[in-house]
PDB file of C-alpha atoms in Angstrom:
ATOM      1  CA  UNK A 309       5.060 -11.642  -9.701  1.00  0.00           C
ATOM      2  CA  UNK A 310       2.534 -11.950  -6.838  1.00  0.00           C
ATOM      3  CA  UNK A 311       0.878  -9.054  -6.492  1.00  0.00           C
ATOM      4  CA  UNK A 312       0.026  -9.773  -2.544  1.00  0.00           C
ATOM      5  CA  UNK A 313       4.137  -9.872  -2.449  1.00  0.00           C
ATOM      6  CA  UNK A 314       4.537  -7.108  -4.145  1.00  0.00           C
ATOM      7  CA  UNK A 315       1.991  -5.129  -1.891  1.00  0.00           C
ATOM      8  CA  UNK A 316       3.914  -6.175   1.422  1.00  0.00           C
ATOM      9  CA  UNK A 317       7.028  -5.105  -0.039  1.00  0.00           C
ATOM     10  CA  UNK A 318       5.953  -1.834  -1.084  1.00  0.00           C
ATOM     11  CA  UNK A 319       4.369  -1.453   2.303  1.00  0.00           C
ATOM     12  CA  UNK A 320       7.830  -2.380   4.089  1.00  0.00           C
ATOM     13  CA  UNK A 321       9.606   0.321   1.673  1.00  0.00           C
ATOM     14  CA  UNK A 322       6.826   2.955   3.396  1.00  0.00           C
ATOM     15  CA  UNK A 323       7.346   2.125   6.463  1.00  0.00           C
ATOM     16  CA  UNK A 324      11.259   2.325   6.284  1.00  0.00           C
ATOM     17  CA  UNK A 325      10.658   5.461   4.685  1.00  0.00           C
ATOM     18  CA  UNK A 326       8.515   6.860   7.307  1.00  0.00           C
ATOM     19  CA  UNK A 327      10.179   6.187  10.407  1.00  0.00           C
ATOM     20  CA  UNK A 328      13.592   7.851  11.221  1.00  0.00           C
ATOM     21  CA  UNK A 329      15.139   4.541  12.117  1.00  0.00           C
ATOM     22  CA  UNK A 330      15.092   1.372   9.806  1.00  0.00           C
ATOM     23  CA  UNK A 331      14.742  -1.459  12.095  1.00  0.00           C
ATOM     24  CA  UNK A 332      11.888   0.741  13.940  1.00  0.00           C
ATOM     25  CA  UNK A 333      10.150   1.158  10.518  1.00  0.00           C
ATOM     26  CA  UNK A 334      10.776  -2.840   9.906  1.00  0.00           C
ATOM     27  CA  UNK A 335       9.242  -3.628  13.190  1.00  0.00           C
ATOM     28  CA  UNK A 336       6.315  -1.689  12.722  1.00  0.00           C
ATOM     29  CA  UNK A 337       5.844  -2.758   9.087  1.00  0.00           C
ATOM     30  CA  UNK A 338       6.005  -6.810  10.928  1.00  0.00           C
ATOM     31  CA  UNK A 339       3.106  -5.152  13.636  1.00  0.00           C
ATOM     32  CA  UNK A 340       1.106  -3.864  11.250  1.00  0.00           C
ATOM     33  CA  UNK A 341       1.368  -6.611   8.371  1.00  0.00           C
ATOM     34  CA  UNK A 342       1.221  -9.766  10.275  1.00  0.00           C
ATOM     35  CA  UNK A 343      -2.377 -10.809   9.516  1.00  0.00           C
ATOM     36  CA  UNK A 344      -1.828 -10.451   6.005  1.00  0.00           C
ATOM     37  CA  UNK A 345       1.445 -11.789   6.099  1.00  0.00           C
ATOM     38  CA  UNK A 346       0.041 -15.159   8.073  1.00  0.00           C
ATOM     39  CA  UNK A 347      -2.483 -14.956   5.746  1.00  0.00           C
ATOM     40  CA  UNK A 348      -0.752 -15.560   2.650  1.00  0.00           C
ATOM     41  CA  UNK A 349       2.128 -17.357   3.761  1.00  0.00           C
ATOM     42  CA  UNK A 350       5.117 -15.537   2.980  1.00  0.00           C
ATOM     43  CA  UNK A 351       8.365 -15.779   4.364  1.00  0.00           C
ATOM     44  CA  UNK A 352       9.951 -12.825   5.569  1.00  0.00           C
ATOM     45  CA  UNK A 353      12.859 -13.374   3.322  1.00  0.00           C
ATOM     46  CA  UNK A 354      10.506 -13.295   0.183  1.00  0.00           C
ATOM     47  CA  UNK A 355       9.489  -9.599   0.993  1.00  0.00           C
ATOM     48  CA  UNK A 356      12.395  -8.236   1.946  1.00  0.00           C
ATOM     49  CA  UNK A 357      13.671  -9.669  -1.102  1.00  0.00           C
ATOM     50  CA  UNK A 358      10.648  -8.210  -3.041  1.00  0.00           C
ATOM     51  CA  UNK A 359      11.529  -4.709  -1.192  1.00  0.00           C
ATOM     52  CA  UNK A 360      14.818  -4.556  -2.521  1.00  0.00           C
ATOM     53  CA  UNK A 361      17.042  -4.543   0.938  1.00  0.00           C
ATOM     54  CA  UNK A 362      19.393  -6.657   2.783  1.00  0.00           C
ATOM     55  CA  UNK A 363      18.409 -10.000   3.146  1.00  0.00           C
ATOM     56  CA  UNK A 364      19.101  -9.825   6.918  1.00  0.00           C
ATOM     57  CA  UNK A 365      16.301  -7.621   7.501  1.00  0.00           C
ATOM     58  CA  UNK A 366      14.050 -10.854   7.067  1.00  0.00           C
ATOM     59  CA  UNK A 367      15.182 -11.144  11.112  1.00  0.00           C
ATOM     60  CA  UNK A 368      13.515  -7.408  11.603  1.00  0.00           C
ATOM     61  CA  UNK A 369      10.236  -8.660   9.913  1.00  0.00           C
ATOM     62  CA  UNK A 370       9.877 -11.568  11.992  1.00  0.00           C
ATOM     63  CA  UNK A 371      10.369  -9.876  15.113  1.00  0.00           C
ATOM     64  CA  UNK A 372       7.530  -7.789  14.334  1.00  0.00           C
ATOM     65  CA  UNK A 373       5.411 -10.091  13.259  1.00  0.00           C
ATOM     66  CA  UNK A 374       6.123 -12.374  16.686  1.00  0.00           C
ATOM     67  CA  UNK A 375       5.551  -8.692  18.715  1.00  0.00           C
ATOM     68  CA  UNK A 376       2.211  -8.102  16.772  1.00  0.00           C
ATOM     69  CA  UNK A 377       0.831 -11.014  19.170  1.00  0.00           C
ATOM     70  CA  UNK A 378       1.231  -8.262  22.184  1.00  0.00           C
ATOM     71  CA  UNK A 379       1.121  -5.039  20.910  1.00  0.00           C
ATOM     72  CA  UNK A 380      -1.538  -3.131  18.747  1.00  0.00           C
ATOM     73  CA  UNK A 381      -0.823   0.308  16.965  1.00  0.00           C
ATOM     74  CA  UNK A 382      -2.384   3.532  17.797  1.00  0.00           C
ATOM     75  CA  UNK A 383      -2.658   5.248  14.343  1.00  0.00           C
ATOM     76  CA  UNK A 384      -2.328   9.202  14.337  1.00  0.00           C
ATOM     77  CA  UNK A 385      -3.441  10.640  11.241  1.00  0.00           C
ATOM     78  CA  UNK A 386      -2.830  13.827   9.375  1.00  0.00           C
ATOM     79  CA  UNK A 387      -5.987  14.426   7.857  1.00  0.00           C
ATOM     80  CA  UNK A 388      -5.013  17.144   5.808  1.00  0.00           C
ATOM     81  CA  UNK A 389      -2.304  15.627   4.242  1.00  0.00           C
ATOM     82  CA  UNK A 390      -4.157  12.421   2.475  1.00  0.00           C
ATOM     83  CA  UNK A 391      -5.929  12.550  -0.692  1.00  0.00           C
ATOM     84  CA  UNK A 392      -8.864  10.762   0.890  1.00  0.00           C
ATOM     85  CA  UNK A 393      -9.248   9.877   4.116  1.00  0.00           C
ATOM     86  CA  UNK A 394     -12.652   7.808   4.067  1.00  0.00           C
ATOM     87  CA  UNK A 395     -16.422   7.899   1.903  1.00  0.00           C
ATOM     88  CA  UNK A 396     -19.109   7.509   4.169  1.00  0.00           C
ATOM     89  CA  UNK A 397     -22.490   7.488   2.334  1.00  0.00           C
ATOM     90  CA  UNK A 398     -25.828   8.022   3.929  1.00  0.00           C
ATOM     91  CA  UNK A 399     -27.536   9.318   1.050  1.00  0.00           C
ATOM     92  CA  UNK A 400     -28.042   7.643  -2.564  1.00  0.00           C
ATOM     93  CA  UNK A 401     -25.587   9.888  -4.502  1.00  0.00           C
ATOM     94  CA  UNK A 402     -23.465   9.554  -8.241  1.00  0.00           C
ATOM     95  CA  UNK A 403     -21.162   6.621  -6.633  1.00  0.00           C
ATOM     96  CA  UNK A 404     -23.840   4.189  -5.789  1.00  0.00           C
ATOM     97  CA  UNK A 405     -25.843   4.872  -9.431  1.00  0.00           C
ATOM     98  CA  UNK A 406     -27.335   2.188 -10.759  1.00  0.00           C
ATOM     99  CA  UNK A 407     -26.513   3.680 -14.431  1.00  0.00           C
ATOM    100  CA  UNK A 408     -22.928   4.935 -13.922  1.00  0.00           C
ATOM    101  CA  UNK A 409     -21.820   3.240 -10.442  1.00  0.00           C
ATOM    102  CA  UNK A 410     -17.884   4.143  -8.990  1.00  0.00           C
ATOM    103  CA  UNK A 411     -15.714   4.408  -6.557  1.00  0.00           C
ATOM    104  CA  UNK A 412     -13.120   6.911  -5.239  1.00  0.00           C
ATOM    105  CA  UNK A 413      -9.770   5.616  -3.845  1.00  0.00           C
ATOM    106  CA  UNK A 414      -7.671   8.969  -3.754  1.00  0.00           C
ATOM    107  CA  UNK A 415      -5.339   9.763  -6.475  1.00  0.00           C
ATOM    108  CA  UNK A 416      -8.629  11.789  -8.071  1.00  0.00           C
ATOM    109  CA  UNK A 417      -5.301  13.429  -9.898  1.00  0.00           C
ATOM    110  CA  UNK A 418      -4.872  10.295 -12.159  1.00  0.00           C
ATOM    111  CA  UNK A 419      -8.570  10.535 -12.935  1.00  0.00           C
ATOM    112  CA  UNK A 420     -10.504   7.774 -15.351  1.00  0.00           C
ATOM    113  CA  UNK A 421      -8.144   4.659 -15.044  1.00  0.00           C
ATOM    114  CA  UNK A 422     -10.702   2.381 -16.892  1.00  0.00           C
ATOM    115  CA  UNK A 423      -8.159   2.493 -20.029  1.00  0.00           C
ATOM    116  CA  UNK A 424      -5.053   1.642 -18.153  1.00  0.00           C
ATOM    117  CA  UNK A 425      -4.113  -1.916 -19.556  1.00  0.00           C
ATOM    118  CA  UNK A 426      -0.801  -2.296 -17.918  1.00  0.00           C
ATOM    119  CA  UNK A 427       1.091  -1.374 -14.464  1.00  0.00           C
ATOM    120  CA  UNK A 428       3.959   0.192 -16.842  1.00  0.00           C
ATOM    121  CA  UNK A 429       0.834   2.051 -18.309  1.00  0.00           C
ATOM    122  CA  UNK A 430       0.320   3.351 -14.588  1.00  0.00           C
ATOM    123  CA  UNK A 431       3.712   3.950 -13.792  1.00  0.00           C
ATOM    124  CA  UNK A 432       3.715   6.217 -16.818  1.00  0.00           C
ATOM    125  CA  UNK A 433       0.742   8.259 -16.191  1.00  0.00           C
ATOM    126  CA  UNK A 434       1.714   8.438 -11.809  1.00  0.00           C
ATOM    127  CA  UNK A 435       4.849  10.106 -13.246  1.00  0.00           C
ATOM    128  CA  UNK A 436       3.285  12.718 -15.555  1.00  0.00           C
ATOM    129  CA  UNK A 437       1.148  13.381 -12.126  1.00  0.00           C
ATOM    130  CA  UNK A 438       3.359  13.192  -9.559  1.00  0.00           C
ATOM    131  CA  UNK A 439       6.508  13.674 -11.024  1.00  0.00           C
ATOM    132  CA  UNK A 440       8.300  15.152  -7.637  1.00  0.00           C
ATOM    133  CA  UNK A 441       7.214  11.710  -6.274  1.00  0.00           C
ATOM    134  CA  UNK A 442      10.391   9.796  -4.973  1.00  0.00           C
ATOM    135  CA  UNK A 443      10.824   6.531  -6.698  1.00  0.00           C
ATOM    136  CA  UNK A 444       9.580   4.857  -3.365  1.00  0.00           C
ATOM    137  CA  UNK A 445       6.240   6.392  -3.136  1.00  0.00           C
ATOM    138  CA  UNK A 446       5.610   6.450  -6.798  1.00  0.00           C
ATOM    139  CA  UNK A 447       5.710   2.544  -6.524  1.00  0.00           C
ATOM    140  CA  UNK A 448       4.137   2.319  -3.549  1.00  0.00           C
ATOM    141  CA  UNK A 449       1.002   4.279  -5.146  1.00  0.00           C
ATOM    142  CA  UNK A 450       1.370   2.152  -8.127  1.00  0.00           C
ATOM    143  CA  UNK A 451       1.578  -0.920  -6.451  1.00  0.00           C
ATOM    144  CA  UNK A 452      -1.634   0.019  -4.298  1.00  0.00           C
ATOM    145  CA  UNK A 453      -3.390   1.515  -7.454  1.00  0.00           C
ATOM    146  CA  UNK A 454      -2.911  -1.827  -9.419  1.00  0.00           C
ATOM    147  CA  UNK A 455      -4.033  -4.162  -7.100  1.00  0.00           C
ATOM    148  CA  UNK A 456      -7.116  -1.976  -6.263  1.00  0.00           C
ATOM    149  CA  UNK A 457      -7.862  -1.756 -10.260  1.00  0.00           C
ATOM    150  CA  UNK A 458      -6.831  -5.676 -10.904  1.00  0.00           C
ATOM    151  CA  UNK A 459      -7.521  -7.542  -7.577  1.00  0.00           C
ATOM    152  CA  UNK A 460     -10.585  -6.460  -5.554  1.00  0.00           C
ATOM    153  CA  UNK A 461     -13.649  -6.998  -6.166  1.00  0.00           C
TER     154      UNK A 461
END
């Protein structure tokens, strides 16, 4: 599967999730995506496919992506309810060693990942972690955790 796909679709399955009503949380999702979804050419049918819900949502998607050309998104944050909300680094510290360099994403719960071979490796360990997790946002940190780990340089 393509792991950009499966990004977008896990992002869609947020945003429904987050937003009271489900064509609100589509349009949004379109807003907020459209860049990326330009960028790697996908058809709104293939995510909402990839998402798991009805096909005519692809309409939804589109319509956000078409509004993203006139609208941008103010972003309000709960900062106390986010693993991590940003690193800023003025100083030399542990994460920029030249011995024992790293990098912190959030999810410090999971801890060392450098042994996880597979996603259903991942999967298995989020759930041992975050087992009150809905299935939705245990895929959705998966998914994010995965392409972070296997995808970015």
């Amino acid at each position: 599967m393509n792991y950009e796909l499966e990004f977008l679709s896990t992002k869609l399955n947020e945003s429904i999730e987050y937003y009271k009503e489900k064509v609100l949380g589509i349009h949004m999702f379109g807003i907020n995506y459209a860049s990326f979804i330009k960028k790697y050419k996908f058809t709104p049918l293939q995510i909402v496919k990839c998402a798991g819900v009805s096909d005519s949502f692809a309409t939804e998607v589109s319509k956000g992506v078409k509004l993203s050309e006139y609208v941008s998104v103010k972003q309000n944050i709960d900062l106390y309810n986010l693993n991590i909300i940003g690193i800023h680094m003025e100083l030399k510290n542990s994460a920029l060693s030249d011995e024992h360099p790293h990098v912190c994403i959030g999810w410090s719960m999971l801890g060392d990942l450098s042994n996880i071979k597979t996603k259903d490796d991942l999967n298995e360990l989020y759930a041992k972690i975050s087992p009150n997790d809905s299935p939705q946002r245990r895929c959705a940190g998966v998914g994010q955790i995965w392409i972070f780990l296997n995808y970015l340089p």
